[in-house]
Amino acid sequence: MSYFDGIAPIAYEGPETANERAFRHYDPDEMVMGKRLEDHLRFAVAWWHSFAWPGGDPFGGPTFERPWFGDTMDHARAKADAAFDLFAILGQPFFCFHDADIRPEGASFAESTRNLEEIVDYIGVKMESAKTKLLWGTANLFTHRRFMAGAATNPDPDVFAYSAATVKTCMDATLKLGGANYVLWGGREGYETLLNTDLGRERQQAGRFLQMVVEYKHKIGFQGTILVEPKPQEPSKHQYDYDVATVYGFLKEFGLEGEVKMNVEQGHAILAGHSFEHELSLAAALGILGSIDMNRNDYQSGWDTDQFPNSVPEVALAYYEILKMGGFTTGGTNFDAKLRRQSLDPEDLVAAHVGGMDVCAAGLKAAAAMLEDGTLEALREARYAGWDSEDARALLKNATLQDCYDCVIERPINPEPRSGRQERLEYLVNRFI
Ligand code: XUL
Ligand code: CO
């Protein structure tokens, strides 16, 4: 018997349907800009939110009572069974996991690793008869109390070593399951107070740690992409991987900018004081946009609420940036999103994903229509057309302040401001959404 008994696989029925158990916008086979929608979006279910999270909050304990909750290997297998049942209902092409989501913690590192290897084999067998693949694996270096003062950035070298050993086992697991990427999110890589923190030292530790990850990737022949997921704070008061710009500087410092890309999350971008599309646009411009964690924050509460996306205009602008850079390669759309704690039923878990997938599909199609129409890009290009001339290019390449001065006097130059057309552009975008 399945936890999702009575819920049939979700089919596409078109925008007019009132059926809650149907896609209105996500038809995996629909061709958009020459590619199937499923291959554009590359959806993934997050094991942690959908199967491991018990529904607690700072004021109350678990609200969910899943039959697989418990810390034995039998529970872990039952959890994997439920996960693959949900993947089949949704037709999900990918999933993502942390070690702690899929295996019980052992009494020692060795036992935890044995548990991990055993469940990875179990999941591997399930994958043989499912269409669902692994988008990325990662290590949970933030829940257990041993990581409370950081993993790579811990003042205790034993924790650094333990964390590195854990990442090794998680990269091995990701390789074994054919993962397309490996993610590092530094949940505790930051500080609570500067009064006890040597910030300079901790940054060096984080840099060396990431170099070790890249070295190990090459050693084991992992073909996927290493991704860092920026976030400014929460759980730490300040986290070193603050946003895309900060991480890029960090990668440059440690010579990793050609090796590591970004997993950009909607809610983290907002926490950092940016828009999602800002972070995506910057990562794309720097050549380090890899994958996305799709969710949304509650804009009133101001923390990382990890809700399922529900705004087509918002996600349209995000997918616009992704399509503009040519779409995902190894990356995809991971629903790093969880139910509200009152949404108790199996039906809620299905509906949350169906709704999120539909919003993303509608957003991507709107973005594709904007790109195909071409007006927005043509106007953007026209705005910079002055830079196409020989003189303008030479200006950037080898002109000095003195050259600019002479030129302004001689020509003479008296620039005339031109409209940025913002309201017209906003109205234009709304035509497609
Ligand atoms: C936490 C977060 C993580 C990472 C993976 O805010 O986003 O779930 O995506 O560790
Ligand atoms: Co995330």
Short mmCIF file of C-alpha atoms and ligand atoms in Angstrom, two decimals:
data_model
loop_
_atom_site.label_atom_id
_atom_site.label_comp_id
_atom_site.label_asym_id
_atom_site.label_seq_id
_atom_site.Cartn_x
_atom_site.Cartn_y
_atom_site.Cartn_z
CA MET A 1 0.00 0.00 0.00
CA SER A 2 1.23 3.46 -0.92
CA TYR A 3 0.96 6.60 1.18
CA PHE A 4 -0.50 8.24 -1.93
CA ASP A 5 -3.08 5.51 -2.59
CA GLY A 6 -6.01 6.73 -4.64
CA ILE A 7 -4.05 9.55 -6.29
CA ALA A 8 -3.50 8.80 -9.96
CA PRO A 9 -0.64 10.21 -12.05
CA ILE A 10 -1.25 13.87 -12.90
CA ALA A 11 -2.01 14.56 -16.54
CA TYR A 12 -2.08 17.78 -18.56
CA GLU A 13 -5.64 18.93 -19.22
CA GLY A 14 -5.11 22.52 -20.41
CA PRO A 15 -5.81 25.99 -18.95
CA GLU A 16 -9.59 25.58 -18.82
CA THR A 17 -9.75 22.53 -16.56
CA ALA A 18 -11.12 22.85 -13.03
CA ASN A 19 -9.60 19.53 -12.02
CA GLU A 20 -7.30 20.07 -9.05
CA ARG A 21 -5.39 16.94 -9.97
CA ALA A 22 -4.38 18.08 -13.42
CA PHE A 23 -1.76 20.35 -14.97
CA ARG A 24 -3.17 23.45 -16.63
CA HIS A 25 0.10 24.80 -18.05
CA TYR A 26 2.68 22.03 -17.68
CA ASP A 27 2.56 19.71 -20.65
CA PRO A 28 5.97 18.01 -20.49
CA ASP A 29 5.96 17.34 -24.24
CA GLU A 30 5.00 20.83 -25.35
CA MET A 31 7.72 22.30 -27.56
CA VAL A 32 8.94 25.72 -26.46
CA MET A 33 11.77 27.39 -28.39
CA GLY A 34 12.60 24.03 -29.97
CA LYS A 35 12.82 22.09 -26.70
CA ARG A 36 10.35 20.00 -24.65
CA LEU A 37 9.00 21.85 -21.62
CA GLU A 38 10.17 19.04 -19.34
CA ASP A 39 13.72 19.44 -20.68
CA HIS A 40 13.61 23.21 -20.15
CA LEU A 41 12.34 23.15 -16.58
CA ARG A 42 14.04 19.99 -15.27
CA PHE A 43 11.88 19.88 -12.11
CA ALA A 44 13.13 18.23 -8.94
CA VAL A 45 11.45 17.28 -5.65
CA ALA A 46 13.47 18.15 -2.51
CA TRP A 47 13.66 15.11 -0.23
CA TRP A 48 14.17 17.24 2.89
CA HIS A 49 11.02 19.35 2.67
CA SER A 50 8.70 16.77 1.21
CA PHE A 51 9.69 13.65 3.14
CA ALA A 52 11.91 14.56 6.09
CA TRP A 53 10.47 17.82 7.44
CA PRO A 54 8.03 17.10 10.33
CA GLY A 55 6.14 20.41 10.30
CA GLY A 56 7.67 22.00 13.39
CA ASP A 57 8.21 25.71 14.00
CA PRO A 58 9.95 27.64 16.81
CA PHE A 59 6.74 27.49 18.87
CA GLY A 60 5.46 24.00 18.19
CA GLY A 61 6.58 20.48 17.45
CA PRO A 62 5.84 18.21 14.53
CA THR A 63 2.40 18.39 12.92
CA PHE A 64 2.96 15.78 10.22
CA GLU A 65 2.60 12.12 11.05
CA ARG A 66 4.19 10.30 8.16
CA PRO A 67 4.35 6.52 8.49
CA TRP A 68 8.06 6.61 7.57
CA PHE A 69 9.11 8.93 10.43
CA GLY A 70 11.61 7.15 12.66
CA ASP A 71 15.32 6.48 12.68
CA THR A 72 15.70 2.91 11.49
CA MET A 73 16.74 1.68 8.06
CA ASP A 74 13.21 0.29 7.63
CA HIS A 75 11.87 3.83 8.03
CA ALA A 76 14.45 5.09 5.53
CA ARG A 77 13.34 2.50 2.99
CA ALA A 78 9.64 3.31 3.56
CA LYS A 79 10.48 6.98 3.05
CA ALA A 80 12.23 6.20 -0.24
CA ASP A 81 9.21 4.14 -1.35
CA ALA A 82 6.88 7.08 -0.64
CA ALA A 83 9.26 9.46 -2.43
CA PHE A 84 9.28 7.38 -5.59
CA ASP A 85 5.48 7.05 -5.43
CA LEU A 86 5.21 10.86 -5.41
CA PHE A 87 7.77 11.19 -8.24
CA ALA A 88 5.64 8.80 -10.34
CA ILE A 89 2.41 10.70 -9.62
CA LEU A 90 4.06 13.98 -10.67
CA GLY A 91 6.06 12.52 -13.55
CA GLN A 92 9.04 14.17 -11.88
CA PRO A 93 12.28 13.97 -13.85
CA PHE A 94 14.58 14.70 -10.86
CA PHE A 95 15.01 14.72 -7.09
CA CYS A 96 17.59 16.21 -4.69
CA PHE A 97 18.75 15.03 -1.26
CA HIS A 98 21.03 15.58 1.73
CA ASP A 99 22.61 12.55 3.39
CA ALA A 100 20.58 13.25 6.55
CA ASP A 101 17.30 13.20 4.58
CA ILE A 102 17.70 9.68 3.30
CA ARG A 103 19.56 7.77 6.05
CA PRO A 104 19.34 7.56 9.84
CA GLU A 105 22.28 9.09 11.73
CA GLY A 106 24.56 6.33 13.07
CA ALA A 107 26.30 6.13 16.43
CA SER A 108 29.60 6.80 14.64
CA PHE A 109 30.81 8.24 11.34
CA ALA A 110 31.36 4.71 10.08
CA GLU A 111 27.80 3.67 10.92
CA SER A 112 26.33 6.79 9.30
CA THR A 113 28.33 6.02 6.18
CA ARG A 114 27.18 2.38 6.15
CA ASN A 115 23.57 3.57 6.45
CA LEU A 116 24.11 6.01 3.61
CA GLU A 117 25.66 3.40 1.34
CA GLU A 118 22.86 0.96 2.06
CA ILE A 119 20.06 3.41 1.28
CA VAL A 120 21.90 4.71 -1.79
CA ASP A 121 21.92 1.14 -3.13
CA TYR A 122 18.20 0.86 -2.36
CA ILE A 123 17.45 4.16 -4.14
CA GLY A 124 19.67 3.07 -7.04
CA VAL A 125 17.54 -0.02 -7.57
CA LYS A 126 14.34 2.07 -7.44
CA MET A 127 15.81 4.43 -10.06
CA GLU A 128 16.29 1.55 -12.47
CA SER A 129 12.53 1.21 -12.92
CA ALA A 130 11.67 4.93 -12.59
CA LYS A 131 12.19 7.85 -14.95
CA THR A 132 13.36 10.06 -12.07
CA LYS A 133 17.06 10.95 -11.95
CA LEU A 134 19.21 12.77 -9.43
CA LEU A 135 19.59 16.51 -10.04
CA TRP A 136 21.96 16.94 -7.11
CA GLY A 137 23.14 15.53 -3.85
CA THR A 138 24.51 17.45 -0.89
CA ALA A 139 25.70 17.02 2.69
CA ASN A 140 23.74 18.27 5.67
CA LEU A 141 26.48 20.10 7.60
CA PHE A 142 24.11 22.20 9.70
CA THR A 143 21.50 20.18 11.66
CA HIS A 144 23.62 18.07 14.02
CA ARG A 145 25.02 19.90 17.07
CA ARG A 146 28.60 19.06 16.03
CA PHE A 147 28.18 21.68 13.28
CA MET A 148 26.79 24.44 15.49
CA ALA A 149 29.93 26.60 15.11
CA GLY A 150 30.34 25.82 11.41
CA ALA A 151 31.54 22.95 9.26
CA ALA A 152 34.48 24.06 7.08
CA THR A 153 34.70 27.30 9.06
CA ASN A 154 34.63 25.68 12.52
CA PRO A 155 37.30 26.80 15.03
CA ASP A 156 37.90 23.08 15.72
CA PRO A 157 39.95 21.31 13.00
CA ASP A 158 38.29 18.00 13.94
CA VAL A 159 34.96 19.39 12.72
CA PHE A 160 36.65 20.55 9.49
CA ALA A 161 37.93 16.99 8.96
CA TYR A 162 34.58 15.41 9.88
CA SER A 163 32.80 17.74 7.45
CA ALA A 164 35.25 17.01 4.64
CA ALA A 165 34.87 13.28 5.24
CA THR A 166 31.08 13.67 5.15
CA VAL A 167 31.22 15.57 1.86
CA LYS A 168 33.40 12.80 0.42
CA THR A 169 30.71 10.22 1.24
CA CYS A 170 27.99 12.44 -0.22
CA MET A 171 29.95 13.05 -3.42
CA ASP A 172 30.49 9.27 -3.70
CA ALA A 173 26.72 8.78 -3.26
CA THR A 174 25.95 11.46 -5.86
CA LEU A 175 28.36 9.89 -8.34
CA LYS A 176 26.89 6.43 -7.75
CA LEU A 177 23.35 7.68 -8.40
CA GLY A 178 24.41 9.50 -11.59
CA GLY A 179 23.80 12.99 -10.15
CA ALA A 180 23.99 15.92 -12.56
CA ASN A 181 25.39 18.31 -9.92
CA TYR A 182 26.75 18.45 -6.38
CA VAL A 183 25.64 21.36 -4.14
CA LEU A 184 27.27 23.12 -1.18
CA TRP A 185 25.11 25.38 0.94
CA GLY A 186 26.99 26.79 3.91
CA GLY A 187 24.20 26.87 6.46
CA ARG A 188 26.56 27.32 9.40
CA GLU A 189 29.48 28.81 7.46
CA GLY A 190 29.28 32.21 9.07
CA TYR A 191 29.04 33.54 12.59
CA GLU A 192 26.69 34.54 15.35
CA THR A 193 28.98 37.18 16.87
CA LEU A 194 32.24 38.71 15.70
CA LEU A 195 33.32 38.80 19.35
CA ASN A 196 34.37 35.13 19.16
CA THR A 197 35.09 34.88 15.44
CA ASP A 198 38.30 35.14 13.40
CA LEU A 199 36.65 36.04 10.13
CA GLY A 200 39.84 36.09 8.06
CA ARG A 201 40.83 32.62 9.20
CA GLU A 202 37.37 31.17 8.61
CA ARG A 203 37.29 32.47 5.02
CA GLN A 204 40.61 30.74 4.35
CA GLN A 205 39.23 27.48 5.74
CA ALA A 206 36.13 27.74 3.54
CA GLY A 207 38.30 28.40 0.49
CA ARG A 208 40.55 25.42 1.10
CA PHE A 209 37.50 23.22 1.74
CA LEU A 210 35.99 24.14 -1.62
CA GLN A 211 39.31 23.47 -3.36
CA MET A 212 39.33 20.00 -1.76
CA VAL A 213 35.81 19.37 -3.12
CA VAL A 214 36.90 20.32 -6.63
CA GLU A 215 40.07 18.19 -6.36
CA TYR A 216 37.99 15.20 -5.26
CA LYS A 217 35.50 15.74 -8.08
CA HIS A 218 38.33 15.36 -10.58
CA LYS A 219 39.86 12.44 -8.72
CA ILE A 220 36.65 10.36 -8.88
CA GLY A 221 35.76 11.52 -12.39
CA PHE A 222 32.47 13.18 -11.41
CA GLN A 223 31.20 14.81 -14.61
CA GLY A 224 28.53 16.95 -12.94
CA THR A 225 28.79 20.58 -11.86
CA ILE A 226 29.84 21.73 -8.40
CA LEU A 227 27.38 24.38 -7.24
CA VAL A 228 27.51 26.83 -4.32
CA GLU A 229 24.17 28.12 -3.04
CA PRO A 230 24.43 31.68 -1.68
CA LYS A 231 22.39 32.88 1.32
CA PRO A 232 23.07 35.97 3.46
CA GLN A 233 21.86 34.75 6.85
CA GLU A 234 19.65 32.21 8.63
CA PRO A 235 20.54 30.07 10.44
CA SER A 236 23.79 32.04 11.03
CA LYS A 237 23.45 35.75 11.67
CA HIS A 238 25.94 36.34 8.89
CA GLN A 239 26.89 33.78 6.26
CA TYR A 240 30.00 34.08 4.11
CA ASP A 241 28.26 33.02 0.86
CA TYR A 242 26.11 36.15 1.09
CA ASP A 243 25.00 36.49 -2.52
CA VAL A 244 26.19 35.81 -6.08
CA ALA A 245 28.58 38.78 -6.17
CA THR A 246 30.19 37.81 -2.86
CA VAL A 247 30.61 34.18 -3.87
CA TYR A 248 32.11 35.19 -7.21
CA GLY A 249 34.79 37.24 -5.43
CA PHE A 250 35.43 34.27 -3.17
CA LEU A 251 35.78 31.88 -6.14
CA LYS A 252 38.24 34.26 -7.79
CA GLU A 253 40.32 34.49 -4.63
CA PHE A 254 40.66 30.71 -4.46
CA GLY A 255 41.05 30.15 -8.21
CA LEU A 256 37.76 28.30 -8.56
CA GLU A 257 35.74 30.56 -10.87
CA GLY A 258 36.14 28.12 -13.77
CA GLU A 259 35.15 25.13 -11.62
CA VAL A 260 32.16 26.15 -9.52
CA LYS A 261 28.78 27.59 -10.50
CA MET A 262 25.82 28.93 -8.54
CA ASN A 263 22.61 27.36 -7.33
CA VAL A 264 20.49 30.49 -6.95
CA GLU A 265 17.46 30.36 -4.66
CA GLN A 266 14.54 32.77 -4.91
CA GLY A 267 14.09 33.22 -1.16
CA HIS A 268 17.81 33.69 -0.55
CA ALA A 269 17.98 36.41 -3.20
CA ILE A 270 15.17 38.28 -1.45
CA LEU A 271 16.86 37.85 1.96
CA ALA A 272 20.01 39.41 0.48
CA GLY A 273 18.03 42.45 -0.60
CA HIS A 274 17.97 41.54 -4.27
CA SER A 275 15.35 40.26 -6.68
CA PHE A 276 15.63 36.69 -7.95
CA GLU A 277 16.18 37.96 -11.49
CA HIS A 278 18.99 40.23 -10.29
CA GLU A 279 20.89 37.26 -8.87
CA LEU A 280 20.23 35.18 -11.99
CA SER A 281 21.19 37.98 -14.35
CA LEU A 282 24.44 38.61 -12.47
CA ALA A 283 25.33 34.91 -12.31
CA ALA A 284 24.63 34.58 -16.04
CA ALA A 285 26.75 37.65 -16.83
CA LEU A 286 29.62 36.14 -14.81
CA GLY A 287 29.20 32.76 -16.55
CA ILE A 288 28.39 30.95 -13.30
CA LEU A 289 24.63 30.37 -13.44
CA GLY A 290 24.12 26.67 -12.86
CA SER A 291 20.78 25.78 -11.29
CA ILE A 292 17.91 27.22 -9.27
CA ASP A 293 16.10 26.50 -6.03
CA MET A 294 12.55 27.61 -6.72
CA ASN A 295 10.39 28.87 -3.87
CA ARG A 296 9.18 32.17 -2.46
CA ASN A 297 9.31 33.99 0.84
CA ASP A 298 6.44 35.58 2.67
CA TYR A 299 7.26 39.21 1.95
CA GLN A 300 5.79 40.40 5.25
CA SER A 301 7.48 38.04 7.70
CA GLY A 302 10.94 38.66 6.21
CA TRP A 303 12.54 35.27 6.69
CA ASP A 304 13.16 32.24 4.55
CA THR A 305 9.69 30.67 4.54
CA ASP A 306 10.40 28.32 1.60
CA GLN A 307 6.87 28.41 0.18
CA PHE A 308 5.91 26.96 -3.16
CA PRO A 309 6.01 29.58 -5.92
CA ASN A 310 2.63 31.04 -6.87
CA SER A 311 3.38 34.19 -8.83
CA VAL A 312 3.66 33.81 -12.61
CA PRO A 313 4.97 37.38 -13.15
CA GLU A 314 7.80 36.71 -10.69
CA VAL A 315 8.90 33.39 -12.12
CA ALA A 316 8.52 34.67 -15.71
CA LEU A 317 11.28 37.22 -15.10
CA ALA A 318 13.46 34.50 -13.57
CA TYR A 319 13.04 32.12 -16.50
CA TYR A 320 13.62 35.04 -18.87
CA GLU A 321 17.17 35.26 -17.53
CA ILE A 322 17.61 31.50 -17.79
CA LEU A 323 16.32 31.28 -21.36
CA LYS A 324 18.40 34.29 -22.35
CA MET A 325 21.57 32.49 -21.30
CA GLY A 326 20.50 29.48 -23.39
CA GLY A 327 18.68 27.45 -20.71
CA PHE A 328 19.89 24.94 -18.15
CA THR A 329 22.66 22.50 -18.98
CA THR A 330 23.26 20.29 -15.91
CA GLY A 331 20.99 22.47 -13.72
CA GLY A 332 17.26 22.49 -13.20
CA THR A 333 14.37 23.75 -11.07
CA ASN A 334 14.52 22.26 -7.58
CA PHE A 335 11.45 22.90 -5.45
CA ASP A 336 13.24 23.91 -2.28
CA ALA A 337 9.76 24.50 -0.90
CA LYS A 338 7.77 23.06 1.93
CA LEU A 339 4.13 22.79 2.88
CA ARG A 340 2.67 25.05 5.54
CA ARG A 341 2.48 23.03 8.76
CA GLN A 342 -1.32 22.83 8.66
CA SER A 343 -1.24 21.11 5.24
CA LEU A 344 -1.32 17.61 6.62
CA ASP A 345 -2.59 15.40 3.84
CA PRO A 346 -0.89 13.43 1.08
CA GLU A 347 -3.12 15.40 -1.25
CA ASP A 348 -1.47 18.65 -0.04
CA LEU A 349 1.98 17.38 -0.99
CA VAL A 350 0.79 16.51 -4.48
CA ALA A 351 -1.17 19.75 -4.97
CA ALA A 352 1.75 21.92 -3.80
CA HIS A 353 3.99 20.45 -6.49
CA VAL A 354 1.31 20.49 -9.18
CA GLY A 355 0.63 24.16 -8.45
CA GLY A 356 4.31 25.04 -8.38
CA MET A 357 5.03 23.18 -11.61
CA ASP A 358 2.13 24.93 -13.32
CA VAL A 359 3.29 28.38 -12.18
CA CYS A 360 6.81 27.65 -13.46
CA ALA A 361 5.51 26.30 -16.77
CA ALA A 362 3.32 29.36 -17.30
CA GLY A 363 6.23 31.62 -16.36
CA LEU A 364 8.67 29.91 -18.68
CA LYS A 365 6.21 30.07 -21.57
CA ALA A 366 5.65 33.78 -20.93
CA ALA A 367 9.42 34.30 -20.87
CA ALA A 368 9.82 32.39 -24.13
CA ALA A 369 7.08 34.48 -25.75
CA MET A 370 8.86 37.67 -24.65
CA LEU A 371 12.13 36.46 -26.10
CA GLU A 372 10.54 35.29 -29.34
CA ASP A 373 8.71 38.59 -29.71
CA GLY A 374 12.11 40.26 -29.35
CA THR A 375 10.89 43.80 -28.55
CA LEU A 376 12.35 43.88 -25.05
CA GLU A 377 15.80 42.73 -26.21
CA ALA A 378 15.70 45.02 -29.25
CA LEU A 379 14.98 48.01 -27.00
CA ARG A 380 17.72 46.97 -24.60
CA GLU A 381 20.17 46.69 -27.49
CA ALA A 382 19.09 50.02 -28.94
CA ARG A 383 19.81 51.60 -25.55
CA TYR A 384 23.46 50.57 -25.85
CA ALA A 385 23.78 51.01 -29.63
CA GLY A 386 26.15 53.95 -29.15
CA TRP A 387 28.78 51.47 -27.99
CA ASP A 388 28.81 49.69 -31.38
CA SER A 389 30.90 52.35 -33.14
CA GLU A 390 34.67 52.02 -33.60
CA ASP A 391 35.30 55.17 -31.57
CA ALA A 392 33.18 53.99 -28.65
CA ARG A 393 34.91 50.60 -28.56
CA ALA A 394 38.32 52.26 -28.62
CA LEU A 395 37.17 54.47 -25.75
CA LEU A 396 36.77 51.43 -23.48
CA LYS A 397 39.89 49.70 -24.73
CA ASN A 398 42.66 52.23 -24.56
CA ALA A 399 41.44 55.77 -23.93
CA THR A 400 42.83 57.76 -21.00
CA LEU A 401 41.12 60.45 -18.96
CA GLN A 402 43.13 62.96 -21.00
CA ASP A 403 41.87 61.44 -24.30
CA CYS A 404 38.30 61.74 -23.05
CA TYR A 405 38.90 65.34 -22.04
CA ASP A 406 40.38 66.23 -25.45
CA CYS A 407 37.51 64.52 -27.23
CA VAL A 408 34.82 66.29 -25.21
CA ILE A 409 36.46 69.64 -26.00
CA GLU A 410 37.22 68.98 -29.67
CA ARG A 411 33.98 67.36 -30.92
CA PRO A 412 32.50 68.97 -28.72
CA ILE A 413 30.38 66.54 -26.69
CA ASN A 414 27.20 67.66 -24.90
CA PRO A 415 25.21 64.45 -24.09
CA GLU A 416 21.41 64.55 -24.44
CA PRO A 417 19.61 62.24 -21.93
CA ARG A 418 17.15 59.70 -23.39
CA SER A 419 14.17 58.06 -21.72
CA GLY A 420 14.70 54.75 -19.95
CA ARG A 421 11.03 53.92 -20.81
CA GLN A 422 10.52 51.92 -17.61
CA GLU A 423 6.72 52.09 -17.48
CA ARG A 424 6.44 51.25 -21.18
CA LEU A 425 8.70 48.23 -20.67
CA GLU A 426 6.70 47.06 -17.65
CA TYR A 427 3.51 47.34 -19.69
CA LEU A 428 5.17 45.44 -22.52
CA VAL A 429 6.14 42.58 -20.18
CA ASN A 430 2.58 42.36 -18.86
CA ARG A 431 1.33 41.66 -22.38
CA PHE A 432 3.01 38.26 -22.17
CA ILE A 433 2.02 37.22 -18.64
C1 XUL B 1 18.40 26.31 3.09
C2 XUL B 1 18.53 25.73 1.74
C3 XUL B 1 19.03 24.35 1.67
C4 XUL B 1 19.89 24.07 0.48
C5 XUL B 1 20.51 22.71 0.48
O1 XUL B 1 17.91 27.62 3.10
O2 XUL B 1 18.17 26.34 0.78
O3 XUL B 1 17.93 23.49 1.68
O4 XUL B 1 19.16 24.20 -0.69
O5 XUL B 1 21.29 22.46 1.59
CO CO B 2 18.04 25.89 -1.22
#
